[in-house]
Coordinates of N, CA, C and O in Angstrom, one line a residue:
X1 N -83.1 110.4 -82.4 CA -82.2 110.2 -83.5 C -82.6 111.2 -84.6 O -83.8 111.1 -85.0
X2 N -81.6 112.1 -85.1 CA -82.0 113.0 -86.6 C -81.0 112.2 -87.1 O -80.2 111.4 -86.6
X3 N -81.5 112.9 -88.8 CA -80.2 112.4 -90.1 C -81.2 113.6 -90.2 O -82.1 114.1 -89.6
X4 N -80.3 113.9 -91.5 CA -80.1 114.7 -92.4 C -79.0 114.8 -93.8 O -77.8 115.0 -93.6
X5 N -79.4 114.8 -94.9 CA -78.8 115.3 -96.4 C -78.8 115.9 -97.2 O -79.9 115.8 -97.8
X6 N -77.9 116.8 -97.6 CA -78.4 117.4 -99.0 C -77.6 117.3 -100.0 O -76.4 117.0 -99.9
X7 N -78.2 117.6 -101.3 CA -77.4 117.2 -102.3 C -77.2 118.6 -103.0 O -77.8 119.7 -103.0
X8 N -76.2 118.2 -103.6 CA -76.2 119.9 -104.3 C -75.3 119.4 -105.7 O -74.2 119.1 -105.7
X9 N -76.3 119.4 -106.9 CA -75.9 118.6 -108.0 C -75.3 117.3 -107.7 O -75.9 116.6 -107.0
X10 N -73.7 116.9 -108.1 CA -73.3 115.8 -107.7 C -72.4 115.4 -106.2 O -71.8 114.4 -105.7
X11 N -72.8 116.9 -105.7 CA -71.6 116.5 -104.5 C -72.6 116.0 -103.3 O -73.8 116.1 -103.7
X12 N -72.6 115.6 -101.9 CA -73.6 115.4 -101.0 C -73.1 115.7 -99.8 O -72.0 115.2 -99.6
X13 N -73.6 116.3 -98.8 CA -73.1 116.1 -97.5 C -74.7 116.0 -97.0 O -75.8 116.4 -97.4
X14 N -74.1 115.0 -95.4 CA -75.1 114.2 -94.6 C -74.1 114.4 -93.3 O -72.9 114.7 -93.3
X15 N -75.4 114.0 -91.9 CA -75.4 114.1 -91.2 C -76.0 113.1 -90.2 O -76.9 112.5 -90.8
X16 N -75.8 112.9 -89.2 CA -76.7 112.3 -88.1 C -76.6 112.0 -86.7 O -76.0 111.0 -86.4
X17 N -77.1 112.5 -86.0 CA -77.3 112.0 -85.0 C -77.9 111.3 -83.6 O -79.1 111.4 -83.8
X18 N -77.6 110.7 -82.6 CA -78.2 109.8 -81.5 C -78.2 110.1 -80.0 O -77.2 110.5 -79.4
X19 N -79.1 109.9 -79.7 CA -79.1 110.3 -78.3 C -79.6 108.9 -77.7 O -80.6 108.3 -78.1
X20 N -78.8 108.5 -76.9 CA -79.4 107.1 -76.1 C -79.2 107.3 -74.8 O -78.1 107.6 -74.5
X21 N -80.5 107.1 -73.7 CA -80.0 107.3 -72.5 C -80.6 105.6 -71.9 O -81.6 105.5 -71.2
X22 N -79.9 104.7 -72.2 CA -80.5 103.2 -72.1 C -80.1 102.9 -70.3 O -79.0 103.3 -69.8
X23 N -81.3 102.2 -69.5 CA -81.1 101.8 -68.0 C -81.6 100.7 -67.8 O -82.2 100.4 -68.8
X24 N -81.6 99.7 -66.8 CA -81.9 98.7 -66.1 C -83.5 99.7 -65.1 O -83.6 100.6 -64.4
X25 N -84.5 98.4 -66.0 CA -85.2 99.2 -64.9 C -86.0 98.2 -63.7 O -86.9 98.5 -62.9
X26 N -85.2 97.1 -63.9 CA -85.9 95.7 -63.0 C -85.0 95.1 -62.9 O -84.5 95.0 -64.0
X27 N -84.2 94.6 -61.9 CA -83.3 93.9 -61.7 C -84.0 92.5 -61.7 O -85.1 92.2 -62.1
X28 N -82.8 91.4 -61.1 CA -82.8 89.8 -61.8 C -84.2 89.4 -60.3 O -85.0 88.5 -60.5
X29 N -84.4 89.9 -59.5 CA -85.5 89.8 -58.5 C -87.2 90.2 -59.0 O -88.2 89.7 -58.4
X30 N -87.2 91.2 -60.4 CA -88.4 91.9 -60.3 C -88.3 93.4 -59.3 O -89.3 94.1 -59.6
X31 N -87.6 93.9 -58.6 CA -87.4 95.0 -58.3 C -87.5 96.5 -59.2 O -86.8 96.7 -60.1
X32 N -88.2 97.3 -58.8 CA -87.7 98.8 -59.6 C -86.2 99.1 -59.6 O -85.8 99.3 -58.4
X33 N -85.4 99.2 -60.4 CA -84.5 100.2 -60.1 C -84.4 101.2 -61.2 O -85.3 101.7 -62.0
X34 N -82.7 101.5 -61.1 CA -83.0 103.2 -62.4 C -81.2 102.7 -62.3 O -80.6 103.2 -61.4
X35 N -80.5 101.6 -63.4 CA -79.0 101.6 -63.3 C -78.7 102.0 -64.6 O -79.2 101.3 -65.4
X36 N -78.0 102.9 -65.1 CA -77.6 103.6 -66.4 C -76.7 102.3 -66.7 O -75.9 101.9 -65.8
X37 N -77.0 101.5 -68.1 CA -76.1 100.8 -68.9 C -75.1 101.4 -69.6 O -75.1 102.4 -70.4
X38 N -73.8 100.1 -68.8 CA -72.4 100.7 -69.3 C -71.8 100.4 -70.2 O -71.9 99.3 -70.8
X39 N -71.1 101.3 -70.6 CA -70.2 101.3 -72.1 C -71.3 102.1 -73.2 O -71.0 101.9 -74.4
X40 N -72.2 102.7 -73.1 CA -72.7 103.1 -73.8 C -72.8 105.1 -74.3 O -73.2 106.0 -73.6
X41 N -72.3 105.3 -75.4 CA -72.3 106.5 -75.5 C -73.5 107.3 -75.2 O -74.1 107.0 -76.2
X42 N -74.3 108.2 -74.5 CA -75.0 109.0 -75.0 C -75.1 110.0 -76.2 O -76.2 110.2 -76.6
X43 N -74.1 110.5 -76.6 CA -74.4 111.1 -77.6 C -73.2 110.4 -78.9 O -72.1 110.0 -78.7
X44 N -73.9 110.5 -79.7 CA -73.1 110.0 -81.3 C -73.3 110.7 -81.9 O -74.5 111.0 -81.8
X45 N -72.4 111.9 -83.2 CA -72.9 111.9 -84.4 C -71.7 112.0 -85.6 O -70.5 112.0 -85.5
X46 N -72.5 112.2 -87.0 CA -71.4 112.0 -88.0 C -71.9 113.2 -89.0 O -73.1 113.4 -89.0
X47 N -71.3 113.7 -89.6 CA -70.7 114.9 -90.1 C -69.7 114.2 -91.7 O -68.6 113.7 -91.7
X48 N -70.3 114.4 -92.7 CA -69.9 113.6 -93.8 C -70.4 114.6 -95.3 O -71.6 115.0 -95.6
X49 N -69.1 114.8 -96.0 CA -69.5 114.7 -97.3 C -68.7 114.3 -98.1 O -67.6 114.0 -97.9
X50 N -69.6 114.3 -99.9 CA -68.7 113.7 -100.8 C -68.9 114.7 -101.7 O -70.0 115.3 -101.8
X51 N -67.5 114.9 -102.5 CA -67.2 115.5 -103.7 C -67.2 115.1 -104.8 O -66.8 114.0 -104.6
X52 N -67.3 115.2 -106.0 CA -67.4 114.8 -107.1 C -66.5 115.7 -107.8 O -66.7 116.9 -108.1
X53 N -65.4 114.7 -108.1 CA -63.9 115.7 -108.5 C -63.9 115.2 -110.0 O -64.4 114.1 -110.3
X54 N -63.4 116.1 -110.7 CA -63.1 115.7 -112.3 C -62.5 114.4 -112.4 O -61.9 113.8 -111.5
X55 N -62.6 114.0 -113.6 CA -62.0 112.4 -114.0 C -62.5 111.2 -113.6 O -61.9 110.2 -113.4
X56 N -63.8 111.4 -113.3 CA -64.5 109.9 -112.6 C -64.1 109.6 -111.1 O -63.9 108.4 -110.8
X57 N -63.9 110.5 -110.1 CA -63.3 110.4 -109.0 C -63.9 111.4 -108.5 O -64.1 112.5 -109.0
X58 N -64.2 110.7 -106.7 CA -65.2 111.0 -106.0 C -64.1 111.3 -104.9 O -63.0 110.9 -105.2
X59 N -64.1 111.8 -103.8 CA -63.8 112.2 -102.2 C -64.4 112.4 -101.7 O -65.0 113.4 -101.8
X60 N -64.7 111.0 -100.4 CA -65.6 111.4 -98.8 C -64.5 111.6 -97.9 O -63.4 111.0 -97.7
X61 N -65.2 112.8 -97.2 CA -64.7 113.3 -95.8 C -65.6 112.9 -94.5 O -66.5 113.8 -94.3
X62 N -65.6 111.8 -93.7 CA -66.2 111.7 -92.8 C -65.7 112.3 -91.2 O -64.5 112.6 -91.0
X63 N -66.7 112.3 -90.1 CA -66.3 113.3 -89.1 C -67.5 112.1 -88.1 O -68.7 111.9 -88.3
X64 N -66.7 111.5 -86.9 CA -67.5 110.8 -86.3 C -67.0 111.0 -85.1 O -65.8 111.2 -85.0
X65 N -67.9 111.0 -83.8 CA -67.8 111.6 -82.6 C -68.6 110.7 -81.3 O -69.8 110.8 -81.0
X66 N -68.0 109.9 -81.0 CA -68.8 109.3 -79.8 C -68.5 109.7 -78.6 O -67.2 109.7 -78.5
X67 N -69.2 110.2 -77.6 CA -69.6 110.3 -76.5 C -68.8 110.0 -75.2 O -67.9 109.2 -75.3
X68 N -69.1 110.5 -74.2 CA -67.9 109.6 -73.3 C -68.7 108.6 -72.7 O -69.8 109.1 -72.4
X69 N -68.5 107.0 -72.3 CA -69.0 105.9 -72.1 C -68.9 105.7 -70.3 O -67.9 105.2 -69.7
X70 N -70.0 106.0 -69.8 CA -70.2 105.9 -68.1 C -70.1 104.5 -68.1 O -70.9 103.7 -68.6
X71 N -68.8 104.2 -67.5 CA -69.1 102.6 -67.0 C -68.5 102.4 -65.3 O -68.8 103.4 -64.5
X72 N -67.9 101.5 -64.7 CA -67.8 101.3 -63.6 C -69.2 101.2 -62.2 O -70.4 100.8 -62.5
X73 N -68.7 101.5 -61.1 CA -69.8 101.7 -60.3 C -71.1 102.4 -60.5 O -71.1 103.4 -61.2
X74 N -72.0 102.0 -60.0 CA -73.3 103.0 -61.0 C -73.9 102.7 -61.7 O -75.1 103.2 -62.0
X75 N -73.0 101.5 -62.7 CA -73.6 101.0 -63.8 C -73.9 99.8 -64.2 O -73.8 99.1 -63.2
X76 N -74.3 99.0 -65.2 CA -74.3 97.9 -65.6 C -72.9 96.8 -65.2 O -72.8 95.6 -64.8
X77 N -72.1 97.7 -65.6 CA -70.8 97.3 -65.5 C -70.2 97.6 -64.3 O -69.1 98.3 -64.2
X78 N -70.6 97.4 -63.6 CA -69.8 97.6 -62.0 C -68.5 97.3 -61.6 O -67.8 98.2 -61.0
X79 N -67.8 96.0 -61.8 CA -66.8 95.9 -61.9 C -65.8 96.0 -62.5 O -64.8 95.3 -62.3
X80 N -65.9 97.3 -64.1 CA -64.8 97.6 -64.3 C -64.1 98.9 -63.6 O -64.6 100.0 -63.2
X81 N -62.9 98.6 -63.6 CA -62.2 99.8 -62.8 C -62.5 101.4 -63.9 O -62.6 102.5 -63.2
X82 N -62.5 101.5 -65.1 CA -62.8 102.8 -64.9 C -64.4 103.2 -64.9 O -65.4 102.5 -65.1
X83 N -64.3 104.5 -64.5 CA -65.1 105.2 -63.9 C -65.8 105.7 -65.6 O -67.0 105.8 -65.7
X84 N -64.9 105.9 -66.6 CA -65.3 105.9 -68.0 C -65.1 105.5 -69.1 O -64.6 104.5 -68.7
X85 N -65.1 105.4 -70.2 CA -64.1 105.2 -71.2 C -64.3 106.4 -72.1 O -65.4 106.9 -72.3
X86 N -63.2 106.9 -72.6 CA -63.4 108.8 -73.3 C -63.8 108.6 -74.3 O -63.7 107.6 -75.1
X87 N -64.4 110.0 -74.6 CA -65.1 110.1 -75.7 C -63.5 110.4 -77.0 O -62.3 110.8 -76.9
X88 N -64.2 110.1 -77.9 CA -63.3 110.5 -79.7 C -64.3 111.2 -80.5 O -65.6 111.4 -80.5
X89 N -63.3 111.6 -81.1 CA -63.4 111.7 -82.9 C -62.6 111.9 -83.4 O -61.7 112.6 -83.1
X90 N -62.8 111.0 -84.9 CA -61.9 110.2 -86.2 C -63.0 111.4 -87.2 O -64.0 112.1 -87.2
X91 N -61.3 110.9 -88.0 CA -61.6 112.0 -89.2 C -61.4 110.8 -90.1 O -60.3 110.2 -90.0
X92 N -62.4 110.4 -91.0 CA -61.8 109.3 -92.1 C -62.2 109.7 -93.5 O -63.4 110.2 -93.7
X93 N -61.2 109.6 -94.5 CA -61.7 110.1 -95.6 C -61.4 109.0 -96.9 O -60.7 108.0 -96.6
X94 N -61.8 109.1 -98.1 CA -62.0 108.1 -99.1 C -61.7 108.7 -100.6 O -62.4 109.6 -101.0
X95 N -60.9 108.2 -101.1 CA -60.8 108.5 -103.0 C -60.6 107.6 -103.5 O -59.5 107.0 -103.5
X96 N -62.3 107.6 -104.3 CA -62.6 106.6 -105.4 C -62.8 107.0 -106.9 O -63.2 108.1 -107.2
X97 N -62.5 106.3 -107.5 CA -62.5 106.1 -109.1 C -62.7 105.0 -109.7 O -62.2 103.9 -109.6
X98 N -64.0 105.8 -110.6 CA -64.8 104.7 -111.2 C -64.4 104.9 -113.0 O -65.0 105.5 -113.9
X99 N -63.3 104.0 -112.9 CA -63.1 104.0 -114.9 C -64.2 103.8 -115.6 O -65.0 103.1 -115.0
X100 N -64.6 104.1 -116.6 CA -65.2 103.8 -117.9 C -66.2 102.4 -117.7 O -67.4 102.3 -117.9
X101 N -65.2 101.2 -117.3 CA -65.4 100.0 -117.4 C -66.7 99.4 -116.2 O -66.7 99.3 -115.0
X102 N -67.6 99.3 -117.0 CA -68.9 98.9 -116.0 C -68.5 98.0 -114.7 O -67.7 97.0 -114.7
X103 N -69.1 98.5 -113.6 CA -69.2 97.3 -112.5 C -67.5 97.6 -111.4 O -67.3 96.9 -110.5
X104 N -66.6 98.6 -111.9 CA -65.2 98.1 -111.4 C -65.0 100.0 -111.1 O -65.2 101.0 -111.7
X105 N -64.4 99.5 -109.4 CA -63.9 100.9 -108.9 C -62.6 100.6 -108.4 O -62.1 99.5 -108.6
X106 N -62.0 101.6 -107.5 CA -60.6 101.7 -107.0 C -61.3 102.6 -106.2 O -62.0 103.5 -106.6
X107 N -60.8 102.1 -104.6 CA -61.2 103.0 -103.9 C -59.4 102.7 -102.5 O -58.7 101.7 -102.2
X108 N -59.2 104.1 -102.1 CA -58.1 104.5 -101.3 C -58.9 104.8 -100.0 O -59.3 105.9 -99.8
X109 N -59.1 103.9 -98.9 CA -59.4 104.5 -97.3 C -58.7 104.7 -97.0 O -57.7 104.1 -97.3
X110 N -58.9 106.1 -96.0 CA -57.9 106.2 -94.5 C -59.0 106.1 -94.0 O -60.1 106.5 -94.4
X111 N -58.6 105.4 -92.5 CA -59.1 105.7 -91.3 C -58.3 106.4 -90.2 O -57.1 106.4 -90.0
X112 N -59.3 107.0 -89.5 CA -58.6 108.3 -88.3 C -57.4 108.4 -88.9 O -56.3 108.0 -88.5
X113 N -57.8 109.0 -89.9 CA -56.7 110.3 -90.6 C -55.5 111.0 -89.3 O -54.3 111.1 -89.3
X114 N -56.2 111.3 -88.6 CA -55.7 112.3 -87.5 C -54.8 111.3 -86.3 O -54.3 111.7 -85.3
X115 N -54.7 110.6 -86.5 CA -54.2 109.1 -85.8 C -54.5 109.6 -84.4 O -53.6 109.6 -83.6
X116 N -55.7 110.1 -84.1 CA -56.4 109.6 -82.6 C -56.0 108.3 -82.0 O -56.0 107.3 -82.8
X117 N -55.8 108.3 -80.6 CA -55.6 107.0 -79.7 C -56.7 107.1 -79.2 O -56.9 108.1 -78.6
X118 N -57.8 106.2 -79.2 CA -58.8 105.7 -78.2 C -59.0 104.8 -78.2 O -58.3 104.0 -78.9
X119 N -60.1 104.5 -77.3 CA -60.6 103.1 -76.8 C -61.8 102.9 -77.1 O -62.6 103.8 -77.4
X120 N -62.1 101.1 -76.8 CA -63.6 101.0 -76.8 C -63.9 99.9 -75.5 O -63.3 98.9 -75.1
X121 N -64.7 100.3 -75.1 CA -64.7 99.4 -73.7 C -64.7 97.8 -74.2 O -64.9 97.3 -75.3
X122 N -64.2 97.1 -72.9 CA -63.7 95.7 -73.2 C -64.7 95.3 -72.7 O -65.8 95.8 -72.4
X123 N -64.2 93.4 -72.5 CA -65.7 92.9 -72.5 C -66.1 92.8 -71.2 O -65.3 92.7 -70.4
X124 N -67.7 92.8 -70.9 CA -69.0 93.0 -69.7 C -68.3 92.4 -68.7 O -68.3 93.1 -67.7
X125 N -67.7 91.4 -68.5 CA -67.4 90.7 -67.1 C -65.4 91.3 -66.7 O -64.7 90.9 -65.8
X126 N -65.1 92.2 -67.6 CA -63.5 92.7 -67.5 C -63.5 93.4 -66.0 O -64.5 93.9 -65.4
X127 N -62.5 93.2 -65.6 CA -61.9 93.7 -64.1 C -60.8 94.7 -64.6 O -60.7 95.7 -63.9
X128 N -60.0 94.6 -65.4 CA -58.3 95.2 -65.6 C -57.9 94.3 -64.8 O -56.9 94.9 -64.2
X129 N -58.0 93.1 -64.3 CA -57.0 92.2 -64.1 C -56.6 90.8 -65.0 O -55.5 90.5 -65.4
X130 N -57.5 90.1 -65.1 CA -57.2 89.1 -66.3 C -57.8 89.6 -67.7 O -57.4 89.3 -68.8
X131 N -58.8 90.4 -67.2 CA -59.6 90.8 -69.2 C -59.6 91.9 -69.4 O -60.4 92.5 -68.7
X132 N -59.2 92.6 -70.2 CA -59.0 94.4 -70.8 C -60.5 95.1 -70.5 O -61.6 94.7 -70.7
X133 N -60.1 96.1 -69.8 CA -61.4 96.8 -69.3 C -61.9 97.6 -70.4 O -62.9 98.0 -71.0
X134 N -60.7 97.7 -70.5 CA -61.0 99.0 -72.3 C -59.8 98.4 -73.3 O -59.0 97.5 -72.9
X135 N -59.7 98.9 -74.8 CA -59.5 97.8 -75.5 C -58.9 99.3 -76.6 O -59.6 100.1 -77.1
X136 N -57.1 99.2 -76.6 CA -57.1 100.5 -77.5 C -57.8 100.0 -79.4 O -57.8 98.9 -80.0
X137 N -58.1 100.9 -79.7 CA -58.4 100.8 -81.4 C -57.4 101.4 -82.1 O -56.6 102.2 -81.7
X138 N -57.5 100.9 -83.4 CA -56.4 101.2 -84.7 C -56.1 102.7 -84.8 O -56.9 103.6 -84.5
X139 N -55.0 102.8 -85.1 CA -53.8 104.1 -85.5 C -54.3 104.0 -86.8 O -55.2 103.3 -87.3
X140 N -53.6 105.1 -87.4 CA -54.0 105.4 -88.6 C -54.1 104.1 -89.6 O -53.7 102.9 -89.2
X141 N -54.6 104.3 -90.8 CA -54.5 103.0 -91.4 C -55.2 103.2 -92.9 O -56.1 104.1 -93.1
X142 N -54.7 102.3 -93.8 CA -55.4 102.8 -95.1 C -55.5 101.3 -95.4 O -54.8 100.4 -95.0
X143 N -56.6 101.2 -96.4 CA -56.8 100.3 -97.6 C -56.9 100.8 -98.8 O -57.1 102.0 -99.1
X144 N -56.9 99.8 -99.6 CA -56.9 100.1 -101.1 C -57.6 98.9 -101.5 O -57.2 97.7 -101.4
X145 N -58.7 99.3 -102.0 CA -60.1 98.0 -102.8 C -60.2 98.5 -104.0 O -60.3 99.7 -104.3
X146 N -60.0 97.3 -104.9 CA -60.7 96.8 -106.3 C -62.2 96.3 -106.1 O -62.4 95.5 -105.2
X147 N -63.2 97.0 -106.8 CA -64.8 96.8 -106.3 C -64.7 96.1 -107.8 O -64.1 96.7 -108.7
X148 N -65.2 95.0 -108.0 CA -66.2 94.4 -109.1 C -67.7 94.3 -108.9 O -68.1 93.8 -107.8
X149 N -68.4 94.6 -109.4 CA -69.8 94.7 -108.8 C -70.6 93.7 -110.3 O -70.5 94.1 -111.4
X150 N -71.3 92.8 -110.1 CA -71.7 91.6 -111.5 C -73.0 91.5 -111.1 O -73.8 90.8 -111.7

């Protein structure tokens, strides 16, 4: 796992990333084996900065990237039908404004800006016949929060 940030007066970009190569290495007997655990990305990382724009207003640009997820035969997850679940990346970005008034912001999310379709693997015992082997995630989408902070 790295991270990394730097600041440059008020603006910041950061970074980080993961490498996981997680396995079964004893089965339910006590046995050796070597079975790669499924649903799990090997590589992750994120790619992020924020700006510090005039008028008490901030903009993050985030950049997040997971991995393609080995599941099916081979794996932990043996009986789901796919063979993977695909890798993404979401672009999500943020503009906030912080008035005058102590403790209180306004903040605008998007998520996957880019309105990527992906998935996330469904749950451990899924077949694709009664239980979602993979599971699509949200289309574009925004919020709007009032922060009080006391």
């Amino acid at each position: 796992q790295a991270n990394g940030e730097w600041k440059l007066g008020e603006h910041r970009v950061y970074a980080n990333y993961t490498f996981t190569d997680s396995k079964i290495t004893e089965d339910a007997q006590g046995r050796s084996v070597d079975i790669p655990m499924g649903d799990i990305a090997r590589h992750r990382f994120n790619l992020g900065a924020t700006l510090a724009l005039p008028g008490r207003m901030w903009l993050n640009l985030r950049l997040h990237r997971v991995g393609r997820r080995r599941t099916g035969a081979g794996t932990t997850v043996a009986d789901n039908p796919f063979r993977s679940v695909a890798a993404y990346t979401l672009l999500n970005g943020a503009l906030s404004y912080k008035p005058p008034l102590v403790g209180v912001s306004l903040q605008l999310a998007v998520e996957n800006l880019l309105d990527e379709g992906y998935f996330h693997p469904g749950v451990r015992s899924a077949d694709g016949k009664i239980l979602a082997a993979r599971l699509p995630q949200n289309p574009r989408n925004a919020v709007l929060r009032l922060r009080y902070d006391f």
